[in-house]
PDB file of C-alpha atoms and ligand atoms in Angstrom:
ATOM      1  CA  UNK A   1     -46.221-143.204-197.415  1.00 94.00           C
ATOM      2  CA  UNK A   2     -49.061-142.928-199.917  1.00 98.00           C
ATOM      3  CA  UNK A   3     -48.548-142.516-203.623  1.00 98.00           C
ATOM      4  CA  UNK A   4     -49.802-139.047-204.591  1.00 98.00           C
ATOM      5  CA  UNK A   5     -51.320-138.634-208.036  1.00 99.00           C
ATOM      6  CA  UNK A   6     -52.422-135.061-208.781  1.00 99.00           C
ATOM      7  CA  UNK A   7     -55.186-134.935-211.388  1.00 98.00           C
ATOM      8  CA  UNK A   8     -54.361-132.508-214.176  1.00 98.00           C
ATOM      9  CA  UNK A   9     -58.052-132.100-214.909  1.00 98.00           C
ATOM     10  CA  UNK A  10     -57.907-129.280-212.358  1.00 98.00           C
ATOM     11  CA  UNK A  11     -54.740-127.714-213.785  1.00 98.00           C
ATOM     12  CA  UNK A  12     -54.593-124.554-215.868  1.00 97.00           C
ATOM     13  CA  UNK A  13     -54.671-125.857-219.452  1.00 97.00           C
ATOM     14  CA  UNK A  14     -53.324-122.547-220.739  1.00 98.00           C
ATOM     15  CA  UNK A  15     -50.266-123.053-218.573  1.00 97.00           C
ATOM     16  CA  UNK A  16     -49.990-126.795-218.702  1.00 98.00           C
ATOM     17  CA  UNK A  17     -46.214-126.750-219.056  1.00 98.00           C
ATOM     18  CA  UNK A  18     -45.854-124.666-215.889  1.00 98.00           C
ATOM     19  CA  UNK A  19     -48.100-127.076-214.006  1.00 98.00           C
ATOM     20  CA  UNK A  20     -46.076-130.060-215.284  1.00 98.00           C
ATOM     21  CA  UNK A  21     -42.868-128.375-214.137  1.00 98.00           C
ATOM     22  CA  UNK A  22     -44.411-127.666-210.762  1.00 98.00           C
ATOM     23  CA  UNK A  23     -45.381-131.340-210.381  1.00 98.00           C
ATOM     24  CA  UNK A  24     -41.878-132.387-211.471  1.00 99.00           C
ATOM     25  CA  UNK A  25     -40.418-130.331-208.638  1.00 98.00           C
ATOM     26  CA  UNK A  26     -42.942-131.603-206.115  1.00 98.00           C
ATOM     27  CA  UNK A  27     -43.265-134.873-204.225  1.00 98.00           C
ATOM     28  CA  UNK A  28     -46.003-135.999-206.620  1.00 98.00           C
ATOM     29  CA  UNK A  29     -45.411-139.596-207.625  1.00 98.00           C
ATOM     30  CA  UNK A  30     -47.741-139.948-210.592  1.00 99.00           C
ATOM     31  CA  UNK A  31     -49.545-137.659-213.036  1.00 99.00           C
ATOM     32  CA  UNK A  32     -53.234-138.670-213.076  1.00 99.00           C
ATOM     33  CA  UNK A  33     -54.737-137.980-216.514  1.00 99.00           C
ATOM     34  CA  UNK A  34     -58.529-138.094-216.860  1.00 99.00           C
ATOM     35  CA  UNK A  35     -59.755-138.952-220.344  1.00 99.00           C
ATOM     36  CA  UNK A  36     -63.494-138.322-220.830  1.00 98.00           C
ATOM     37  CA  UNK A  37     -65.499-138.969-223.974  1.00 98.00           C
ATOM     38  CA  UNK A  38     -68.856-137.313-223.322  1.00 98.00           C
ATOM     39  CA  UNK A  39     -70.491-140.738-223.648  1.00 98.00           C
ATOM     40  CA  UNK A  40     -69.536-142.820-220.639  1.00 98.00           C
ATOM     41  CA  UNK A  41     -69.409-139.631-218.593  1.00 98.00           C
ATOM     42  CA  UNK A  42     -71.267-136.349-219.168  1.00 98.00           C
ATOM     43  CA  UNK A  43     -68.101-134.356-219.857  1.00 98.00           C
ATOM     44  CA  UNK A  44     -65.273-134.169-222.384  1.00 98.00           C
ATOM     45  CA  UNK A  45     -61.739-133.499-221.142  1.00 98.00           C
ATOM     46  CA  UNK A  46     -58.644-133.922-223.305  1.00 98.00           C
ATOM     47  CA  UNK A  47     -57.188-136.626-225.492  1.00 98.00           C
ATOM     48  CA  UNK A  48     -54.119-138.180-227.059  1.00 98.00           C
ATOM     49  CA  UNK A  49     -52.196-135.089-228.256  1.00 98.00           C
ATOM     50  CA  UNK A  50     -52.303-133.626-224.760  1.00 98.00           C
ATOM     51  CA  UNK A  51     -51.057-136.890-223.250  1.00 98.00           C
ATOM     52  CA  UNK A  52     -48.218-136.922-225.796  1.00 98.00           C
ATOM     53  CA  UNK A  53     -47.148-133.430-224.765  1.00 98.00           C
ATOM     54  CA  UNK A  54     -47.348-134.232-221.070  1.00 98.00           C
ATOM     55  CA  UNK A  55     -45.179-137.303-221.753  1.00 98.00           C
ATOM     56  CA  UNK A  56     -42.470-134.999-223.101  1.00 98.00           C
ATOM     57  CA  UNK A  57     -42.753-132.752-220.041  1.00 98.00           C
ATOM     58  CA  UNK A  58     -42.146-135.369-217.342  1.00 98.00           C
ATOM     59  CA  UNK A  59     -40.430-138.633-216.562  1.00 98.00           C
ATOM     60  CA  UNK A  60     -42.898-139.402-213.745  1.00 99.00           C
ATOM     61  CA  UNK A  61     -45.476-142.162-214.107  1.00 99.00           C
ATOM     62  CA  UNK A  62     -48.449-141.300-216.337  1.00 99.00           C
ATOM     63  CA  UNK A  63     -51.520-142.816-214.723  1.00 99.00           C
ATOM     64  CA  UNK A  64     -54.189-142.642-217.423  1.00 99.00           C
ATOM     65  CA  UNK A  65     -57.807-143.009-216.301  1.00 99.00           C
ATOM     66  CA  UNK A  66     -60.028-143.831-219.270  1.00 99.00           C
ATOM     67  CA  UNK A  67     -63.634-142.763-218.791  1.00 99.00           C
ATOM     68  CA  UNK A  68     -64.554-143.795-222.303  1.00 98.00           C
ATOM     69  CA  UNK A  69     -66.681-146.451-223.964  1.00 98.00           C
ATOM     70  CA  UNK A  70     -64.884-149.112-226.015  1.00 98.00           C
ATOM     71  CA  UNK A  71     -61.500-148.523-224.370  1.00 98.00           C
ATOM     72  CA  UNK A  72     -60.036-151.456-226.337  1.00 98.00           C
ATOM     73  CA  UNK A  73     -60.102-149.284-229.472  1.00 98.00           C
ATOM     74  CA  UNK A  74     -57.633-146.820-227.966  1.00 98.00           C
ATOM     75  CA  UNK A  75     -55.289-148.873-225.763  1.00 98.00           C
ATOM     76  CA  UNK A  76     -52.523-148.941-228.398  1.00 98.00           C
ATOM     77  CA  UNK A  77     -52.839-145.191-228.966  1.00 98.00           C
ATOM     78  CA  UNK A  78     -52.463-144.465-225.258  1.00 99.00           C
ATOM     79  CA  UNK A  79     -49.428-146.748-225.060  1.00 99.00           C
ATOM     80  CA  UNK A  80     -47.893-144.849-227.988  1.00 98.00           C
ATOM     81  CA  UNK A  81     -48.759-141.540-226.328  1.00 99.00           C
ATOM     82  CA  UNK A  82     -46.730-142.579-223.278  1.00 98.00           C
ATOM     83  CA  UNK A  83     -49.136-144.049-220.725  1.00 99.00           C
ATOM     84  CA  UNK A  84     -47.494-146.173-218.011  1.00 99.00           C
ATOM     85  CA  UNK A  85     -50.695-147.278-216.297  1.00 99.00           C
ATOM     86  CA  UNK A  86     -53.947-147.643-218.217  1.00 99.00           C
ATOM     87  CA  UNK A  87     -57.152-147.890-216.210  1.00 99.00           C
ATOM     88  CA  UNK A  88     -60.460-148.912-217.762  1.00 99.00           C
ATOM     89  CA  UNK A  89     -63.897-148.743-216.176  1.00 99.00           C
ATOM     90  CA  UNK A  90     -65.470-152.105-215.433  1.00 98.00           C
ATOM     91  CA  UNK A  91     -68.821-150.616-216.502  1.00 98.00           C
ATOM     92  CA  UNK A  92     -67.490-150.140-220.063  1.00 98.00           C
ATOM     93  CA  UNK A  93     -66.010-153.614-220.541  1.00 98.00           C
ATOM     94  CA  UNK A  94     -68.098-156.580-221.699  1.00 97.00           C
ATOM     95  CA  UNK A  95     -64.888-158.550-222.060  1.00 98.00           C
ATOM     96  CA  UNK A  96     -62.872-157.305-219.130  1.00 98.00           C
ATOM     97  CA  UNK A  97     -60.430-160.218-219.105  1.00 98.00           C
ATOM     98  CA  UNK A  98     -59.616-159.647-222.769  1.00 98.00           C
ATOM     99  CA  UNK A  99     -59.184-155.911-222.238  1.00 98.00           C
ATOM    100  CA  UNK A 100     -56.822-156.512-219.318  1.00 98.00           C
ATOM    101  CA  UNK A 101     -54.696-158.904-221.359  1.00 98.00           C
ATOM    102  CA  UNK A 102     -54.554-156.413-224.216  1.00 98.00           C
ATOM    103  CA  UNK A 103     -53.211-153.672-221.945  1.00 99.00           C
ATOM    104  CA  UNK A 104     -50.656-156.017-220.357  1.00 98.00           C
ATOM    105  CA  UNK A 105     -49.504-157.298-223.724  1.00 98.00           C
ATOM    106  CA  UNK A 106     -48.891-153.702-224.771  1.00 98.00           C
ATOM    107  CA  UNK A 107     -46.477-153.410-221.835  1.00 98.00           C
ATOM    108  CA  UNK A 108     -48.503-151.154-219.549  1.00 99.00           C
ATOM    109  CA  UNK A 109     -49.646-151.681-215.985  1.00 99.00           C
ATOM    110  CA  UNK A 110     -53.369-152.230-215.858  1.00 99.00           C
ATOM    111  CA  UNK A 111     -56.003-150.741-213.614  1.00 99.00           C
ATOM    112  CA  UNK A 112     -59.738-151.320-213.288  1.00 99.00           C
ATOM    113  CA  UNK A 113     -61.977-148.488-212.082  1.00 99.00           C
ATOM    114  CA  UNK A 114     -65.303-148.954-210.310  1.00 99.00           C
ATOM    115  CA  UNK A 115     -68.076-146.385-210.099  1.00 98.00           C
ATOM    116  CA  UNK A 116     -69.452-145.630-206.617  1.00 98.00           C
ATOM    117  CA  UNK A 117     -72.395-148.016-207.127  1.00 98.00           C
ATOM    118  CA  UNK A 118     -70.335-150.919-208.460  1.00 98.00           C
ATOM    119  CA  UNK A 119     -69.514-153.725-206.042  1.00 98.00           C
ATOM    120  CA  UNK A 120     -65.934-154.863-205.481  1.00 98.00           C
ATOM    121  CA  UNK A 121     -67.281-158.451-205.602  1.00 98.00           C
ATOM    122  CA  UNK A 122     -67.135-158.114-209.396  1.00 98.00           C
ATOM    123  CA  UNK A 123     -63.341-158.094-209.144  1.00 98.00           C
ATOM    124  CA  UNK A 124     -63.128-161.513-207.480  1.00 97.00           C
ATOM    125  CA  UNK A 125     -62.200-163.411-210.621  1.00 97.00           C
ATOM    126  CA  UNK A 126     -59.702-160.929-212.035  1.00 98.00           C
ATOM    127  CA  UNK A 127     -57.963-159.523-208.976  1.00 98.00           C
ATOM    128  CA  UNK A 128     -54.883-161.674-209.689  1.00 98.00           C
ATOM    129  CA  UNK A 129     -54.569-160.148-213.163  1.00 98.00           C
ATOM    130  CA  UNK A 130     -54.486-156.460-212.349  1.00 98.00           C
ATOM    131  CA  UNK A 131     -52.028-153.978-210.851  1.00 98.00           C
ATOM    132  CA  UNK A 132     -54.448-151.384-209.546  1.00 98.00           C
ATOM    133  CA  UNK A 133     -58.070-150.893-208.552  1.00 99.00           C
ATOM    134  CA  UNK A 134     -59.366-147.353-208.851  1.00 99.00           C
ATOM    135  CA  UNK A 135     -62.320-146.892-206.523  1.00 99.00           C
ATOM    136  CA  UNK A 136     -64.294-143.858-207.622  1.00 99.00           C
ATOM    137  CA  UNK A 137     -65.297-141.850-204.599  1.00 99.00           C
ATOM    138  CA  UNK A 138     -67.377-139.464-206.724  1.00 98.00           C
ATOM    139  CA  UNK A 139     -69.455-140.070-209.825  1.00 98.00           C
ATOM    140  CA  UNK A 140     -66.902-139.695-212.612  1.00 98.00           C
ATOM    141  CA  UNK A 141     -66.999-136.725-214.931  1.00 98.00           C
ATOM    142  CA  UNK A 142     -65.960-133.690-212.950  1.00 98.00           C
ATOM    143  CA  UNK A 143     -63.345-132.466-210.508  1.00 97.00           C
ATOM    144  CA  UNK A 144     -64.211-130.740-207.265  1.00 97.00           C
ATOM    145  CA  UNK A 145     -67.062-132.993-206.091  1.00 98.00           C
ATOM    146  CA  UNK A 146     -67.745-134.219-202.561  1.00 98.00           C
ATOM    147  CA  UNK A 147     -66.307-137.533-201.368  1.00 98.00           C
ATOM    148  CA  UNK A 148     -68.945-140.274-201.125  1.00 98.00           C
ATOM    149  CA  UNK A 149     -68.585-141.807-197.648  1.00 98.00           C
ATOM    150  CA  UNK A 150     -69.771-145.271-198.713  1.00 97.00           C
ATOM    151  CA  UNK A 151     -66.395-145.653-200.453  1.00 98.00           C
ATOM    152  CA  UNK A 152     -64.704-146.177-197.088  1.00 98.00           C
ATOM    153  CA  UNK A 153     -66.118-149.625-196.461  1.00 98.00           C
ATOM    154  CA  UNK A 154     -65.364-150.628-200.054  1.00 98.00           C
ATOM    155  CA  UNK A 155     -61.703-149.801-199.413  1.00 98.00           C
ATOM    156  CA  UNK A 156     -61.414-151.984-196.334  1.00 98.00           C
ATOM    157  CA  UNK A 157     -63.302-154.899-197.910  1.00 98.00           C
ATOM    158  CA  UNK A 158     -61.106-154.786-200.981  1.00 98.00           C
ATOM    159  CA  UNK A 159     -57.944-154.455-198.904  1.00 98.00           C
ATOM    160  CA  UNK A 160     -58.877-157.602-196.956  1.00 98.00           C
ATOM    161  CA  UNK A 161     -59.386-159.560-200.140  1.00 98.00           C
ATOM    162  CA  UNK A 162     -56.047-158.372-201.548  1.00 98.00           C
ATOM    163  CA  UNK A 163     -54.182-159.284-198.355  1.00 98.00           C
ATOM    164  CA  UNK A 164     -55.948-162.646-198.005  1.00 98.00           C
ATOM    165  CA  UNK A 165     -54.769-163.558-201.472  1.00 98.00           C
ATOM    166  CA  UNK A 166     -51.227-162.278-200.918  1.00 98.00           C
ATOM    167  CA  UNK A 167     -51.471-159.823-203.783  1.00 98.00           C
ATOM    168  CA  UNK A 168     -49.842-156.431-204.255  1.00 97.00           C
ATOM    169  CA  UNK A 169     -52.713-154.772-206.089  1.00 98.00           C
ATOM    170  CA  UNK A 170     -52.775-151.053-205.348  1.00 98.00           C
ATOM    171  CA  UNK A 171     -55.977-149.344-204.234  1.00 98.00           C
ATOM    172  CA  UNK A 172     -56.385-145.863-205.701  1.00 99.00           C
ATOM    173  CA  UNK A 173     -59.021-143.459-204.437  1.00 99.00           C
ATOM    174  CA  UNK A 174     -60.270-140.948-206.969  1.00 99.00           C
ATOM    175  CA  UNK A 175     -62.533-138.007-206.204  1.00 98.00           C
ATOM    176  CA  UNK A 176     -63.072-135.603-203.342  1.00 98.00           C
ATOM    177  CA  UNK A 177     -59.818-136.363-201.515  1.00 98.00           C
ATOM    178  CA  UNK A 178     -59.047-133.569-199.017  1.00 98.00           C
ATOM    179  CA  UNK A 179     -56.632-132.939-196.152  1.00 98.00           C
ATOM    180  CA  UNK A 180     -59.528-133.746-193.823  1.00 98.00           C
ATOM    181  CA  UNK A 181     -60.425-137.191-195.182  1.00 98.00           C
ATOM    182  CA  UNK A 182     -57.021-138.406-196.448  1.00 98.00           C
ATOM    183  CA  UNK A 183     -56.033-139.982-193.168  1.00 98.00           C
ATOM    184  CA  UNK A 184     -59.260-142.020-192.874  1.00 98.00           C
ATOM    185  CA  UNK A 185     -58.956-143.141-196.500  1.00 98.00           C
ATOM    186  CA  UNK A 186     -55.418-144.374-195.891  1.00 98.00           C
ATOM    187  CA  UNK A 187     -56.428-146.060-192.652  1.00 98.00           C
ATOM    188  CA  UNK A 188     -59.022-148.115-194.541  1.00 98.00           C
ATOM    189  CA  UNK A 189     -56.214-149.383-196.775  1.00 98.00           C
ATOM    190  CA  UNK A 190     -55.759-147.058-199.753  1.00 98.00           C
ATOM    191  CA  UNK A 191     -52.331-146.848-201.398  1.00 98.00           C
ATOM    192  CA  UNK A 192     -52.814-144.075-203.957  1.00 98.00           C
ATOM    193  CA  UNK A 193     -54.539-140.724-203.476  1.00 98.00           C
ATOM    194  CA  UNK A 194     -55.709-138.852-206.556  1.00 99.00           C
ATOM    195  CA  UNK A 195     -56.146-135.149-205.860  1.00 98.00           C
ATOM    196  CA  UNK A 196     -57.379-132.523-208.284  1.00 98.00           C
ATOM    197  CA  UNK A 197     -58.825-129.517-206.530  1.00 98.00           C
ATOM    198  CA  UNK A 198     -56.957-130.124-203.273  1.00 98.00           C
ATOM    199  CA  UNK A 199     -53.700-129.605-205.180  1.00 98.00           C
ATOM    200  CA  UNK A 200     -54.480-127.199-207.999  1.00 98.00           C
ATOM    201  CA  UNK A 201     -56.877-124.875-206.169  1.00 98.00           C
ATOM    202  CA  UNK A 202     -54.374-124.492-203.359  1.00 98.00           C
ATOM    203  CA  UNK A 203     -52.361-121.275-203.202  1.00 98.00           C
ATOM    204  CA  UNK A 204     -49.270-123.454-202.815  1.00 98.00           C
ATOM    205  CA  UNK A 205     -49.692-126.717-204.751  1.00 98.00           C
ATOM    206  CA  UNK A 206     -46.203-127.994-203.901  1.00 98.00           C
ATOM    207  CA  UNK A 207     -46.931-127.611-200.189  1.00 98.00           C
ATOM    208  CA  UNK A 208     -50.353-129.227-200.662  1.00 98.00           C
ATOM    209  CA  UNK A 209     -48.728-132.281-202.249  1.00 98.00           C
ATOM    210  CA  UNK A 210     -46.179-132.436-199.436  1.00 98.00           C
ATOM    211  CA  UNK A 211     -48.994-132.271-196.911  1.00 98.00           C
ATOM    212  CA  UNK A 212     -50.899-135.136-198.573  1.00 98.00           C
ATOM    213  CA  UNK A 213     -47.706-137.172-198.817  1.00 98.00           C
ATOM    214  CA  UNK A 214     -47.059-136.844-195.108  1.00 97.00           C
ATOM    215  CA  UNK A 215     -50.624-137.469-193.873  1.00 96.00           C
ATOM    216  CA  UNK A 216     -50.384-139.819-190.939  1.00 84.00           C
ATOM    217  CA  UNK A 217     -52.737-142.692-190.309  1.00 81.00           C
ATOM    218  CA  UNK A 218     -54.381-141.774-187.058  1.00 65.00           C
TER     219      UNK A 218
HETATM  220  C1  DX5 B 301     -63.353-137.453-211.831  1.00 88.64           C
HETATM  221  C2  DX5 B 301     -61.891-137.707-212.104  1.00 88.64           C
HETATM  222  C3  DX5 B 301     -61.015-137.324-210.976  1.00 88.64           C
HETATM  223  C4  DX5 B 301     -61.022-135.852-210.640  1.00 88.64           C
HETATM  224  C5  DX5 B 301     -60.590-135.683-209.208  1.00 88.64           C
HETATM  225  O1  DX5 B 301     -64.100-138.038-212.835  1.00 88.64           O
HETATM  226  O2  DX5 B 301     -61.687-139.071-212.366  1.00 88.64           O
HETATM  227  O3  DX5 B 301     -59.685-137.770-211.213  1.00 88.64           O
HETATM  228  O4  DX5 B 301     -60.198-135.097-211.480  1.00 88.64           O
HETATM  229  O5  DX5 B 301     -60.730-134.348-208.854  1.00 88.64           O
HETATM  230  P1  DX5 B 301     -60.985-133.902-207.336  1.00 88.64           P
HETATM  231  O6  DX5 B 301     -59.806-134.376-206.556  1.00 88.64           O
HETATM  232  O7  DX5 B 301     -61.062-132.413-207.439  1.00 88.64           O
HETATM  233  O8  DX5 B 301     -62.260-134.534-206.886  1.00 88.64           O
HETATM  234 ZN1   ZN B 302     -59.565-139.836-212.416  1.00 88.64          ZN
END
């Protein structure tokens, strides 16, 4: 079964506690937290104090997706705020190996995110060092965008490389995941589905999560 990671970017920030409680009662595995700085991406979301509060509201895994420049400056802060997984964008890291080691040394799992235009070939020399690859299936910055179909062949190529090397690296798909495309995404080899609008714009988010969790690979 896939790991389901609802993105709280699409939640109701005025009722964040209610949404956290809802996720706690649901089959959601992880909380996906999108941190945007208005520099790497053309949007600003929320920051450390919000992550700290969410940490107090759940014991589920906090999957923190940093869409910020100079992520190395904030890795310690996100650890202290309660992040379990810290994902940095390859496009923001001149010293990716160093950044990965920093996150591991802080005791977090480490993910690397790739924009839709970025080739998975760039991961060849660090695949052994990371726990998760986040393949962006939209251009990062906003929830509710359309899935970019080219992502599908990136998933299968990456999956082959991971299997060939006997690794357990998880493939996370982030952006535009729907009930309609989830099955194809999983068939290509994804392990984790991030879902913002599909969960939070549903009239019954708990049922939406259950539905994603039980999507079968046709
Ligand atoms: C986009 C974020 C995504 C987003 C997903 O930059 O990284 O996590 O919240 O939202 P949906 O599922 O609505 O595309
Ligand atoms: Zn995200």
